[in-house]
XYZ file of C-alpha atoms in Angstrom:
613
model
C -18.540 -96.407 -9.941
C -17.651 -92.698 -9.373
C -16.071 -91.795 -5.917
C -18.221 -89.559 -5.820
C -21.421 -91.526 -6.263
C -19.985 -93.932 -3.032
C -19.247 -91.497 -0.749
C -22.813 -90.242 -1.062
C -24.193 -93.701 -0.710
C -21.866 -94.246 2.490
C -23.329 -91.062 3.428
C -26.499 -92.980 2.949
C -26.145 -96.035 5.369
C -24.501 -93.634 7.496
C -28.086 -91.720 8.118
C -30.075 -94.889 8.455
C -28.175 -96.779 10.732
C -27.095 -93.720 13.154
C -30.662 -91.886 12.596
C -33.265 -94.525 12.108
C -36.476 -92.236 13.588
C -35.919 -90.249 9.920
C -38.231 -92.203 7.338
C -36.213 -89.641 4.485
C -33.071 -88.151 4.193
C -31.139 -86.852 1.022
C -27.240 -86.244 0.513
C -25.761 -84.209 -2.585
C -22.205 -82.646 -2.652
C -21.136 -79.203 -1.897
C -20.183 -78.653 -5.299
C -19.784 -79.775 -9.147
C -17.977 -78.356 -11.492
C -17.541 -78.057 -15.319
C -16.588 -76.829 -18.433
C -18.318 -74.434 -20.537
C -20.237 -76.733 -23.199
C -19.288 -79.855 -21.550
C -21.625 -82.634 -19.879
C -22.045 -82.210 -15.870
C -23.702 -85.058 -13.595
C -25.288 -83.796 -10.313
C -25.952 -87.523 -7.968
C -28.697 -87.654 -5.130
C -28.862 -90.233 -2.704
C -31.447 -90.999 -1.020
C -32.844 -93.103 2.242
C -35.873 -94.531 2.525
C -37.457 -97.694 2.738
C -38.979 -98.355 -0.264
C -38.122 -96.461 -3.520
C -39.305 -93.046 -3.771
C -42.087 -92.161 -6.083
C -41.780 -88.202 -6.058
C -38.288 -86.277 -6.986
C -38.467 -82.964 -7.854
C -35.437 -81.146 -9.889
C -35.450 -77.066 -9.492
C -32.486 -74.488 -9.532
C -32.125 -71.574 -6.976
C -32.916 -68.130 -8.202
C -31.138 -65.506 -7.862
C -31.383 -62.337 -5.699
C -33.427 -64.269 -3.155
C -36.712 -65.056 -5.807
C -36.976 -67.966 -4.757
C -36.546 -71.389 -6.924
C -37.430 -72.910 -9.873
C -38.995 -76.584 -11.211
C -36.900 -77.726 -13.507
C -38.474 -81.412 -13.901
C -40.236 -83.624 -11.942
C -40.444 -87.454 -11.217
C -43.344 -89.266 -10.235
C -43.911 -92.969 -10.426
C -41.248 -93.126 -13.200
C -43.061 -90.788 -14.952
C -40.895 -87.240 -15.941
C -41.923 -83.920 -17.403
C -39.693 -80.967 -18.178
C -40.924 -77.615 -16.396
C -37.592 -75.324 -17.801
C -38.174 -75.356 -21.628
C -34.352 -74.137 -21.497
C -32.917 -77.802 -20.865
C -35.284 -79.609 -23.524
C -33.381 -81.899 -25.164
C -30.335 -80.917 -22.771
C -31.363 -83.013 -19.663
C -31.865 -86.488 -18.319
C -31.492 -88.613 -15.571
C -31.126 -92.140 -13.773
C -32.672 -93.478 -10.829
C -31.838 -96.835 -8.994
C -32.757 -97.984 -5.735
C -31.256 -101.386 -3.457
C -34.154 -102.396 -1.246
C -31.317 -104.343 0.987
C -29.874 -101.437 2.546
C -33.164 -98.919 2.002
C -30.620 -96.603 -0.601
C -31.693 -95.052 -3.759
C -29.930 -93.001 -6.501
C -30.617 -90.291 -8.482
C -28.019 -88.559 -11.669
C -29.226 -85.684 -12.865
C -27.218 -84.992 -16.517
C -27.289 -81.672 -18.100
C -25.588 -81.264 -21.583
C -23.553 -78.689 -23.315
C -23.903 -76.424 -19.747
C -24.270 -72.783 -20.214
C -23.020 -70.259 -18.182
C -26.899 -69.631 -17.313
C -27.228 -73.120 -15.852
C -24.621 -71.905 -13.029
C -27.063 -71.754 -9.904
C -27.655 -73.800 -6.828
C -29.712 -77.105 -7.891
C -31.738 -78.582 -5.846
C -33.100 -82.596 -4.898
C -36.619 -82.863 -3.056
C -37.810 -86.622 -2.020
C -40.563 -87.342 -0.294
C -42.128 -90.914 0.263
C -45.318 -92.596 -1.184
C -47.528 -90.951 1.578
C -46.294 -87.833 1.219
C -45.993 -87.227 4.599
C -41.981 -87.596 4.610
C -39.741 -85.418 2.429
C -35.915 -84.200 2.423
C -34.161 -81.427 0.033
C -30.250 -81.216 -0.835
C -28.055 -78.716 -2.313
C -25.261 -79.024 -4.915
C -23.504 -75.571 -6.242
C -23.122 -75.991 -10.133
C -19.935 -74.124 -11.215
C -19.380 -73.283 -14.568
C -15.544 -72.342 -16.395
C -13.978 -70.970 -19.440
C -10.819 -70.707 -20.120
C -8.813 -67.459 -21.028
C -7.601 -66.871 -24.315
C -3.225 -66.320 -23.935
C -2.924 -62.843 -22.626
C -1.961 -60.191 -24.557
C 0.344 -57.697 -23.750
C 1.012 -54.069 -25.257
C 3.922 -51.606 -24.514
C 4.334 -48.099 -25.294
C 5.689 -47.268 -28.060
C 7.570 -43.826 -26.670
C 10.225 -43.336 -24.908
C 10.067 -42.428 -20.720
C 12.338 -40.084 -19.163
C 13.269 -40.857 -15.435
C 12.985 -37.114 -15.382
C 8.795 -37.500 -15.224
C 7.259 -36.406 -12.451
C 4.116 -38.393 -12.522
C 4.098 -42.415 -13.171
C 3.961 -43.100 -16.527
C 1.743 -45.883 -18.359
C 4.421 -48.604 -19.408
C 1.763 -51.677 -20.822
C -1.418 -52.567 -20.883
C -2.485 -56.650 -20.806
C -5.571 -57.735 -22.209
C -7.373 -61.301 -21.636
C -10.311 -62.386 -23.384
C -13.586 -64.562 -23.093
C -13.174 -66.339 -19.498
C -14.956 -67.333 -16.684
C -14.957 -66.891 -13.692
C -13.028 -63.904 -13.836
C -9.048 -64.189 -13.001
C -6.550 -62.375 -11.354
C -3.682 -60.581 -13.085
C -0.329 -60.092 -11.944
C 2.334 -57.617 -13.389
C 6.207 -58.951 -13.353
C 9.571 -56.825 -13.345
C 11.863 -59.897 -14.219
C 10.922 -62.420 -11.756
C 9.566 -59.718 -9.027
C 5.688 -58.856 -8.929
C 4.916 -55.726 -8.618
C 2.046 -54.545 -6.052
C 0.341 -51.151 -5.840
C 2.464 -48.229 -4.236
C 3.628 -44.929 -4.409
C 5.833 -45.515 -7.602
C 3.679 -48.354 -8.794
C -0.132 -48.361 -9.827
C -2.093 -51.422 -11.510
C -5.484 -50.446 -12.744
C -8.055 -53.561 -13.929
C -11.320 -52.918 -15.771
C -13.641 -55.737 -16.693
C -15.814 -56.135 -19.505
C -18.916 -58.300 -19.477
C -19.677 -59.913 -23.107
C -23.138 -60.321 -24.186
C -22.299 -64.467 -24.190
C -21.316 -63.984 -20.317
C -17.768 -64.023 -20.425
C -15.172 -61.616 -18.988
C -12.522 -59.159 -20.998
C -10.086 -57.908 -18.439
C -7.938 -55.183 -18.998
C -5.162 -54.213 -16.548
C -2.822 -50.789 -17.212
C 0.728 -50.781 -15.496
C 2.030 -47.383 -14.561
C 5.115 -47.066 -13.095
C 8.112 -44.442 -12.133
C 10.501 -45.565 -13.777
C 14.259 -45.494 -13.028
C 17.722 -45.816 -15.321
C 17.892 -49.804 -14.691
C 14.143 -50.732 -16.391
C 15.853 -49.852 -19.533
C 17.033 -53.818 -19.603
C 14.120 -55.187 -17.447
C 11.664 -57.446 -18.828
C 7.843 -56.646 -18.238
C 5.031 -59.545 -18.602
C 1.719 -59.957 -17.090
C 0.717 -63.514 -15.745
C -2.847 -64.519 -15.861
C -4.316 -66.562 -12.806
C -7.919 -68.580 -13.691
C -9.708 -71.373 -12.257
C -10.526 -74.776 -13.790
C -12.749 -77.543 -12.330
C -10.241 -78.626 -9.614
C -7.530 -76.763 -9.757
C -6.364 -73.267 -10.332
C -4.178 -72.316 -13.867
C -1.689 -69.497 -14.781
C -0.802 -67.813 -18.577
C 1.725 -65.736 -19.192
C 2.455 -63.041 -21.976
C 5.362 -62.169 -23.889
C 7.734 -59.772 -22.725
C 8.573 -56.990 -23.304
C 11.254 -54.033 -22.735
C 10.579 -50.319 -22.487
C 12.527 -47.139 -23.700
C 14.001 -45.202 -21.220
C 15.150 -41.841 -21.438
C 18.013 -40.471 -18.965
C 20.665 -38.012 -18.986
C 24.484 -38.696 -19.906
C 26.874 -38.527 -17.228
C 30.248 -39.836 -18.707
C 31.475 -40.213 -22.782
C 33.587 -43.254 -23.944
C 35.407 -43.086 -26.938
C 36.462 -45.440 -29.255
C 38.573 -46.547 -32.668
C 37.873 -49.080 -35.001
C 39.876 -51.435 -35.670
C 40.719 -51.709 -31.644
C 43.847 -53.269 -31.239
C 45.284 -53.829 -34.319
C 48.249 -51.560 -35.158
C 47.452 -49.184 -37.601
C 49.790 -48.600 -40.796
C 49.412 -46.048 -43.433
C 46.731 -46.711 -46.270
C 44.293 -48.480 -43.555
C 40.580 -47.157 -42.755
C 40.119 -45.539 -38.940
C 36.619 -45.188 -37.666
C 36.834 -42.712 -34.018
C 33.096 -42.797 -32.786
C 31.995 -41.312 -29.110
C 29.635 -43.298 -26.517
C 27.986 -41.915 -24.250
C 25.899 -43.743 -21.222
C 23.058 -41.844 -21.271
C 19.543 -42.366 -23.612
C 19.194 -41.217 -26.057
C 23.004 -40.629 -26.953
C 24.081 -36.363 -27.291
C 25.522 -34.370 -29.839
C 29.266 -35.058 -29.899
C 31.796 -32.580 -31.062
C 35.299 -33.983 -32.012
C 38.469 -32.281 -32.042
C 42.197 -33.251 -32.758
C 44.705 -30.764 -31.188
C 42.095 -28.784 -30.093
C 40.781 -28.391 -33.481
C 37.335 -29.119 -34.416
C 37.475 -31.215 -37.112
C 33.730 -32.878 -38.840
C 32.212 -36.245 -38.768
C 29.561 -38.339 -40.884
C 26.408 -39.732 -38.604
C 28.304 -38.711 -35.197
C 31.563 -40.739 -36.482
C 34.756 -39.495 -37.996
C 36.113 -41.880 -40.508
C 39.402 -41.646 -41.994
C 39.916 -43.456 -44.953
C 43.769 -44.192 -46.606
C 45.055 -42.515 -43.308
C 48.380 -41.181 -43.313
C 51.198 -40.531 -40.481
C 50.002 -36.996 -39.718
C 46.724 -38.193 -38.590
C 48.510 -39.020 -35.625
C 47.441 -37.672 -32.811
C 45.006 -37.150 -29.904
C 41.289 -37.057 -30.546
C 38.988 -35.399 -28.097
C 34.984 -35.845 -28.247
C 33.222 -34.102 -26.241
C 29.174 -33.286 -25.523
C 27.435 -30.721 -23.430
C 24.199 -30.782 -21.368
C 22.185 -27.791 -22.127
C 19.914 -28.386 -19.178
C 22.423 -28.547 -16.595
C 25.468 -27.144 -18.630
C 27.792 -29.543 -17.511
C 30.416 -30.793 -20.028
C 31.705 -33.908 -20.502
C 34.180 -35.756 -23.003
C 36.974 -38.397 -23.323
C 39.949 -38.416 -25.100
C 42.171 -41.216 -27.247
C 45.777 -41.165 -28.449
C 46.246 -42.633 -31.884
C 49.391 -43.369 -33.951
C 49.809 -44.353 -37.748
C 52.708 -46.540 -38.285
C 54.828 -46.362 -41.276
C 57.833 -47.661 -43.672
C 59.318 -44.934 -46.376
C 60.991 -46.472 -49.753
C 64.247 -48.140 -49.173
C 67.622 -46.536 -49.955
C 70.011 -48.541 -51.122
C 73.634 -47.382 -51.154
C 75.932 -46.703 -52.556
C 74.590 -46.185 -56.272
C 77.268 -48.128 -57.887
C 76.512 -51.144 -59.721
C 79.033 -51.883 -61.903
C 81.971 -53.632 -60.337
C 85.606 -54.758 -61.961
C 86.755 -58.490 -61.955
C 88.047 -58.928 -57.832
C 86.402 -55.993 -56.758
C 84.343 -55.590 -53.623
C 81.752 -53.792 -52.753
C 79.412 -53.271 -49.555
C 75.805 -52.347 -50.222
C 73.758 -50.652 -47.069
C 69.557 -50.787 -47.597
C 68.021 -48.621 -45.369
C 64.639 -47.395 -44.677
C 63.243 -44.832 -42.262
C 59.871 -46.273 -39.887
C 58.342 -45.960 -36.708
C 58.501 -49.708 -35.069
C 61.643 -52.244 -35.320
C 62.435 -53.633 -38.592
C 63.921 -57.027 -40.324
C 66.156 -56.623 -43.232
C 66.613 -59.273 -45.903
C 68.735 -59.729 -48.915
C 67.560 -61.767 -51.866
C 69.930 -63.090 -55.165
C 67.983 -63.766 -58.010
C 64.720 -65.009 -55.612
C 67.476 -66.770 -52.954
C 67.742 -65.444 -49.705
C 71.394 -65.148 -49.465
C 71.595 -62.594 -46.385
C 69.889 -60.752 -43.123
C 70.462 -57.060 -41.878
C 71.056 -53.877 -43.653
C 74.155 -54.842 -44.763
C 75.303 -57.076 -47.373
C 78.917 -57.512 -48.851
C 80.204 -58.541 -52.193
C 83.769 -60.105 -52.354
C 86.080 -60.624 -55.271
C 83.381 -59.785 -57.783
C 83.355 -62.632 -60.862
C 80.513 -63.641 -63.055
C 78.638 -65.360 -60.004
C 78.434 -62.307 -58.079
C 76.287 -60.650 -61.229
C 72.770 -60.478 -60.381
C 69.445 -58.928 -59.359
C 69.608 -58.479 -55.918
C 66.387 -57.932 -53.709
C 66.303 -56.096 -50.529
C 62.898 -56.462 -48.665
C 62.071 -54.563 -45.405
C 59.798 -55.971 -43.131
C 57.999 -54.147 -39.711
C 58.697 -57.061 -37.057
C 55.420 -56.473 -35.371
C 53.428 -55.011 -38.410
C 54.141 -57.760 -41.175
C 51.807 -56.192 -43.522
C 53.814 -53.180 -43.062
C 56.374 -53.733 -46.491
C 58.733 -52.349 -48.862
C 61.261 -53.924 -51.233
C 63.322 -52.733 -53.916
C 65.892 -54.549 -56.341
C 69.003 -53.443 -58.166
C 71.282 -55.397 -60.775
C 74.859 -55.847 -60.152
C 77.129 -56.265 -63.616
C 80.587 -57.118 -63.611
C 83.134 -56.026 -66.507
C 83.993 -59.091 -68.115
C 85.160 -59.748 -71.425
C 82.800 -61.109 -74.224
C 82.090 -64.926 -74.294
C 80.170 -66.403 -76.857
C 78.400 -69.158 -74.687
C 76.965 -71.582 -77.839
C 78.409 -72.720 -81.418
C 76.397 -71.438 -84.106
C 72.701 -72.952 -84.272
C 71.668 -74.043 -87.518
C 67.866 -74.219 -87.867
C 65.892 -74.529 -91.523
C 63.815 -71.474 -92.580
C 61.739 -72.276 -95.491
C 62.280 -75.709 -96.903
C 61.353 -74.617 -100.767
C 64.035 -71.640 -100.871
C 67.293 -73.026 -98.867
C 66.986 -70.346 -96.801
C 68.325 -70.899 -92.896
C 68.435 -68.874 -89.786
C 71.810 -68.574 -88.043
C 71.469 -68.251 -83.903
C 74.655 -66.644 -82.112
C 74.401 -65.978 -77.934
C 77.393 -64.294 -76.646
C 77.423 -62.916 -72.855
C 79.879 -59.751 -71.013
C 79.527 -56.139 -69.561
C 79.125 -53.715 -71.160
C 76.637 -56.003 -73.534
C 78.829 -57.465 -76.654
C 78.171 -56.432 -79.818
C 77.530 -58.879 -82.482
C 78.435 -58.912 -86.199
C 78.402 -61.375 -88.921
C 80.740 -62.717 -91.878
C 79.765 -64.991 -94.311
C 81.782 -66.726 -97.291
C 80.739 -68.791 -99.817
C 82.853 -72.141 -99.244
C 83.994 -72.601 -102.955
C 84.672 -69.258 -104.378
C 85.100 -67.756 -100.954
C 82.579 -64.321 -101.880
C 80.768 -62.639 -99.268
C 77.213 -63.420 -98.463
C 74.546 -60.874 -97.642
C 72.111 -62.004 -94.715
C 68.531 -61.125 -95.495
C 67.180 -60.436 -92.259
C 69.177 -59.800 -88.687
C 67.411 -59.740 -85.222
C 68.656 -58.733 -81.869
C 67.644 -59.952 -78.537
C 68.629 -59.040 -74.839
C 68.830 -61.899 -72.426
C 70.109 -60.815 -69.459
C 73.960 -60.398 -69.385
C 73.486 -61.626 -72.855
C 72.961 -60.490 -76.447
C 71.089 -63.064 -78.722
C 71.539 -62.451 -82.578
C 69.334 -63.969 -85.420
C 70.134 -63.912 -88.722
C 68.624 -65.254 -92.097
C 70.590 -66.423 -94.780
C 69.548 -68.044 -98.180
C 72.210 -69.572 -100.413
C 72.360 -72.569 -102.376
C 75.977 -73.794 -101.853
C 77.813 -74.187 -98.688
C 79.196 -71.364 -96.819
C 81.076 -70.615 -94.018
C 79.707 -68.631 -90.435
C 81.126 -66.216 -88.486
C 80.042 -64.570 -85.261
C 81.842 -61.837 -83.810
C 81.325 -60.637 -80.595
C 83.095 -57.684 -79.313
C 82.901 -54.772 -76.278
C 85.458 -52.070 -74.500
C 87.272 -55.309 -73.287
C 87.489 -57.467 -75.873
C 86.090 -59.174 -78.824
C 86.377 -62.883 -79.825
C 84.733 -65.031 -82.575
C 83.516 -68.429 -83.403
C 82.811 -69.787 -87.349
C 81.037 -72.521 -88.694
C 80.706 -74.466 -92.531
C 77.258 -74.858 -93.451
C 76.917 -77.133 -95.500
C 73.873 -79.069 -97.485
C 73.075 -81.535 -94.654
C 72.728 -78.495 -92.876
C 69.090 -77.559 -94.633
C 67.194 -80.604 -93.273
C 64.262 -80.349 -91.511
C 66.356 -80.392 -87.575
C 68.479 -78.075 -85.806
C 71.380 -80.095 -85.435
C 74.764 -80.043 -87.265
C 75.680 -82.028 -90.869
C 77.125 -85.236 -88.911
C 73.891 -85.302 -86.741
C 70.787 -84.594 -89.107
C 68.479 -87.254 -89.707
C 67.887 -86.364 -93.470
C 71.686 -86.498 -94.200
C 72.153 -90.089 -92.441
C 71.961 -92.062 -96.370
C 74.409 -89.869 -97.798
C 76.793 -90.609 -94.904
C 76.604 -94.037 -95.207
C 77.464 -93.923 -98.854
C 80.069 -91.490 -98.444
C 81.487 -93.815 -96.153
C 81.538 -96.928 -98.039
C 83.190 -95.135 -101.167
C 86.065 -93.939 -99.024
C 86.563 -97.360 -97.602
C 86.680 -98.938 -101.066
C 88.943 -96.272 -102.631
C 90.936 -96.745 -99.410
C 90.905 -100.666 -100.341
C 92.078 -100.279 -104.437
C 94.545 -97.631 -103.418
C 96.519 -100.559 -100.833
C 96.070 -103.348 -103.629
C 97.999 -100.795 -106.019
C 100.578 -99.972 -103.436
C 100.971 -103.504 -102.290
C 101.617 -104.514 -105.763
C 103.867 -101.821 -106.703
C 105.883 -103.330 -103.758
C 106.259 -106.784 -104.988
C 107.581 -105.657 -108.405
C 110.252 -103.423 -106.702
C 108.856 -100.595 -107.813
C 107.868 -98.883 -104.310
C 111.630 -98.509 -102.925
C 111.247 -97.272 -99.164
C 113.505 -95.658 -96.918
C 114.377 -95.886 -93.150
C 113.018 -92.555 -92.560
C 109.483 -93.378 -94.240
C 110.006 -90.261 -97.283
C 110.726 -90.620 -100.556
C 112.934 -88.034 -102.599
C 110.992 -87.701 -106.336
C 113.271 -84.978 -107.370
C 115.976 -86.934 -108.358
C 116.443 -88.523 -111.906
C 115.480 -92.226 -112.513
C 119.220 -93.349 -112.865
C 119.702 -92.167 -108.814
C 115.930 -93.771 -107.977
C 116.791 -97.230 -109.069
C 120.188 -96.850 -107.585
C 118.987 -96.576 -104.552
C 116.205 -98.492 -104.587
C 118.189 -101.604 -105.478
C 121.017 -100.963 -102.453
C 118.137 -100.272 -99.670
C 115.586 -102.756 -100.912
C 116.831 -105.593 -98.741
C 117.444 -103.548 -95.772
C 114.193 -101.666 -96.305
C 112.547 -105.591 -96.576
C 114.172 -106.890 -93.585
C 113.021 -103.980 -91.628
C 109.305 -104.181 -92.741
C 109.641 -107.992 -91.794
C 110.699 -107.283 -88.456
C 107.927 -104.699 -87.804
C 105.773 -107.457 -88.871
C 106.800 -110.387 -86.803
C 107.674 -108.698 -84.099
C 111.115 -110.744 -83.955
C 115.031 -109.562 -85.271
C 115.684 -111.489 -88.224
C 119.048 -111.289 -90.769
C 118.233 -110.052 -93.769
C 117.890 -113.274 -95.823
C 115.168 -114.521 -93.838
C-alpha cells in the first residue's frame, strides 16, 4: 500500500478515537504532484460509521469564482459533471466497517497543465445531516529543454563606458517557471553596478514557459580567458533539478602595453643557408602594427613577420620591432640580438703534391669560422689523423694517396666543409702483372693483350710484337688506354695465326722497364690463363708428354747399347772430343775403357772396387 494512502488512514483512527462527537471527518494531503502527461492519484479518507453514500469531486476556481463539480458519487452510482476529464478519470472506493474508515482514489490521466488547481473531497453520511470537505493542491511539471546559450559575436573593448551585452541564454517549454543563474568560471554573478541580468518570459499557447535571460557586463582585460555559462534551476515532483549550457569565451579588446619579440627556430644555433622567422608580440587585443628595423634601418616584413630565407653572416645583427599607440602616443618595442654562424672553404697548404722518394712534407688545413672547430684527416676513407696538422715522413709508395681533410663546428655539427687532395710520389715505372692473355673472337684467332704498369709521372706504355718463327713484326689492330689510379692500363688486339712473342714497355722521366711473353696456340682457348694452364690445351699436353718420355726411353736403349759394344768410350771429365780422327778415338777408347768401367761401377754400387771386379 502507498505511504501515502496509510498515513491518511492513521490520520483516520486518529480522528475517531481522539474526536468521537464528529459523525464525519475527511483527510487529504497538502499536496500531489506530477508530470505533464503522466497519471496522478489524489486519496481521501474518510470516517464514518457506515460507508458513505455521497462523495462529491470538484476543483477550485480560480480568481476566487468559486468551485467546480467535477463528478459525483452516490450509492455507487458516478456521473461526470467536467466533460474535460471524460475518458481521463476514475476512481476507487473501499470502506473497513471494523475501524469505521473508508477510502477514496481519485485517478486522473495524461494531466494537463489545466488540471493544476486545488481539488476538492466532500462526504457527507446517509442522512445528510453530516458532511466534511478536504483539500489536496495538484501540481503539475515540465521539464526544460537543455539551455541554450548565445555569445556575441564582436569584440568588447574594456575601454566601453556602458556594460556591454556578453550572452543571452534561452530555455524552452517548462513548467513551473525556473530560475537562471549566470557563471564567470565557478563564481555567479548577481546584479550590480558592473553587472546586469535581465529575464523575460514567454507564455506558449500550450502553457509552458520560454525564458530568456541577457548578461551585460563591464568587462575587464582578464574575461578574455573566462568561461561564461548559464545554469538552469527547475522543479520536479520532489525535488528541485539544475541544467547547464555550454560555455563559452568572449573577445576582448584592450590596449598594448609591452612588445615581445621573437625568432624562429629559438634556440637552435643558426648557420648560414638556414630559414629565420623574427615576428613581434604584443600583449594587448587585438595585436598593433609593428615596424621592424635592423641597425636602425627599417627593413619590410610579410603578414607582420620578417622571414629570412638562405640567411647569410651579414644578417647578423640586432633587430628592433617596435609599435605606437595613436591614442595615447606612447611607443613601445623590444629588441633581439641575432648571429649567423659560419665555416668558409678549407685551405690546405702548402700546394705541393708531388713529393720525391724520402721526402717529407707537412700539410696545414685551415678554415676561417665563428665557433670552435675539430679537424680531421682522412687516407683513402681511413681516419689516419686529428688537428690542422698532418705530417708525411719518408715519402714511398704507401704514403701516395687521396687524402681528406674534413672540418667540423664542435657545437654546430651540421656546420661542414671538407676538401681532398692527392699526394703522388716520383717513383720509377713498375709493371705490376705479366701479360694477360684473353681470347677475342674464337672464329678469327684474334686475342687481346692486357698490360698494367704503375709510377709518377704516369708510365707510358708501348708494344712489340714478333712472330716466333720468322721473327717479323706484328701490327696490333686495336690499342686502348686506361687510367687507374697511379696506374696506366693498356689493351691491345692482336690477330695472328702462328705464335708470337709480347712485349710491354713501360717507361717515364725515371725510368722504363719491360716484360715479354710467347703466345702461343694454347693461348687462343676459350680462358684467360697461360698455355700450361688452359683447359682446351690439357690433351695436347698429355700427348706431348708421353712422346718425349718415349723418345727419352729409345734414345737410353741406343746409348746403353752403344756402351756394351765399346762403342760409347767415356771420359773422367764426362766430354767427349769428336774432332779427332778415328785412329786417336779408338786409341783412347781402348786405354780408358776399363778405368772409365770401374768408375761407372763404383758410382753404381756405391762401394770402391779394383778394376777387374
Amino acid at each position: 500500500m502507498d505511504p501515502r494512502y496509510v498515513a491518511l488512514l492513521v490520520a483516520g483512527l486518529h480522528l475517531l478515537t481522539c474526536k468521537t462527537w464528529a459523525l464525519v471527518k475527511v483527510s487529504m494531503e497538502d499536496r500531489v504532484e506530477v508530470f505533464l502527461n503522466n497519471q496522478a492519484s489524489i486519496p481521501c479518507v474518510y470516517s464514518m460509521n457506515e460507508k458513505a453514500m455521497i462523495i462529491t469531486w470538484s476543483k477550485k476556481l480560480p480568481s476566487r469564482e468559486g468551485s467546480k463539480v467535477l463528478f459525483m458519487i452516490e450509492s455507487e452510482r458516478w456521473e461526470i459533471d467536467d466533460k474535460d476529464y471524460t475518458g481521463r478519470i476514475s476512481y476507487t472506493h473501499s470502506y473497513n466497517s471494523t475501524q469505521s474508515l473508508g477510502s477514496i482514489v481519485l485517478t486522473i490521466d495524461k494531466v494537463q497543465l489545466s488540471d493544476e488547481s486545488e481539488i476538492i473531497c466532500k462526504v457527507k453520511d446517509n442522512t445528510l445531516a453530516e458532511e466534511d470537505e478536504g483539500h489536496t493542491q495538484l501540481q503539475v511539471f515540465n521539464p526544460p529543454s537543455i539551455p541554450a546559450i548565445l555569445g556575441t559575436d564582436k569584440g568588447i573593448s574594456v575601454d566601453e563606458d556602458k556594460l556591454s551585452m556578453v550572452a543571452d541564454c534561452k530555455v524552452d517549454n517548462v513548467y513551473p517557471r525556473p530560475n537562471i543563474t549566470w557563471y564567470r568560471g565557478t563564481f555567479p554573478l548577481q546584479s550590480s553596478r558592473d553587472v546586469k541580468i535581465m529575464d523575460r518570459v514567454t507564455k506558449n499557447p500550450s502553457g509552458l514557459f520560454t525564458v530568456y535571460s541577457d548578461l551585460h557586463l563591464k568587462v575587464v582585460r582578464e574575461d578574455e580567458h573566462a568561461e561564461f555559462y548559464c545554469e538552469v534551476n527547475y522543479f520536479t515532483p520532489g525535488e528541485k533539478r539544475m541544467m547547464e549550457s555550454n560555455k563559452i569565451n568572449i573577445t576582448v579588446f584592450y590596449p598594448t602595453t609591452e612588445v615581445t619579440m621573437w625568432a624562429n627556430p629559438a634556440e637552435k644555433l643558426l648557420k648560414e643557408g638556414d630559414t629565420l622567422e623574427i615576428g613581434c608580440t604584443g600583449n594587448g587585443n587585438p595585436q598593433p602594427i609593428f615596424t621592424f628595423y635592423k641597425n636602425e634601418n627599417e627593413v619590410s616584413t610579410e603578414n607582420e613577420l620578417l622571414v629570412l630565407k638562405e640567411v647569410k653572416r651579414s644578417d647578423s645583427g640586432t633587430y628592433v620591432c617596435q609599435i605606437l599607440d595613436f591614442e595615447t602616443y606612447r611607443q613601445f618595442e623590444d629588441s633581439i640580438d641575432i648571429m649567423i654562424h659560419y665555416l668558409d672553404e678549407i685551405v690546405v697548404t702548402p700546394e705541393k703534391r708531388v713529393l720525391d722518394q724520402g721526402e717529407d712534407l707537412t700539410l696545414t688545413c685551415n678554415a676561417l669560422a665563428s665557433l670552435s672547430t675539430q679537424t680531421e684527416w682522412y687516407k683513402d676513407g681511413v681516419h689516419v689523423s686529428e688537428g690542422h696538422v698532418l705530417k708525411l715522413h719518408n715519402a714511398s709508395s704507401i704514403t701516395e694517396g687521396t687524402y681528406l681533410c674534413k672540418v667540423t663546428v664542435i657545437s654546430l655539427p651540421e656546420l661542414q666543409k671538407q676538401t681532398s687532395l692527392h699526394i703522388n710520389v716520383r717513383a720509377n715505372p713498375k709493371i705490376i702483372e705479366e701479360i694477360v692473355v684473353s681470347p677475342r673472337n674464337k672464329g678469327d684467332h684474334s686475342v687481346n693483350l692486357t698490360c698494367f704498369a704503375q709510377g709518377y709521372p704516369k708510365p707510358n706504355i708501348t708494344w712489340n710484337l714478333n712472330d716466333l718463327k720468322t721473327g717479323e713484326p706484328l701490327t696490333e689492330s686495336s690499342v686502348e688506354y686506361h687510367e687507374k689510379g697511379v696506374g696506366v692500363l693498356s689493351i691491345i688486339s692482336v690477330k695472328a695465326d702462328s705464335e708470337f712473342t709480347a712485349n710491354c714497355t713501360a717507361f717515364n722521366e725515371l725510368g722504363i722497364t719491360s716484360a715479354s711473353r710467347d703466345v702461343t696456340t694454347f693461348d687462343r682457348g676459350p680462358t684467360t690463363t697461360t698455355a700450361t694452364h688452359t683447359k682446351g690445351g690439357s690433351g695436347v699436353v698429355i700427348a706431348v708428354v708421353i712422346i718425349c718420355l718415349l723418345l727419352l726411353a729409345i734414345l737410353g736403349s741406343f746409348l746403353y747399347f752403344l756402351y756394351k759394344k765399346g762403342r760409347l768410350p767415356c771420359g773422367r771429365s764426362g766430354k767427349q772430343d769428336f774432332t779427332k780422327d778415328n785412329a786417336n778415338k779408338d786409341e783412347t777408347g781402348m786405354k780408358s775403357g776399363k778405368s772409365e768401367e770401374a768408375v761407372l761401377l763404383q758410382g753404381v754400387n756405391g762401394d770402391k772396387k779394383s778394376p777387374t771386379e
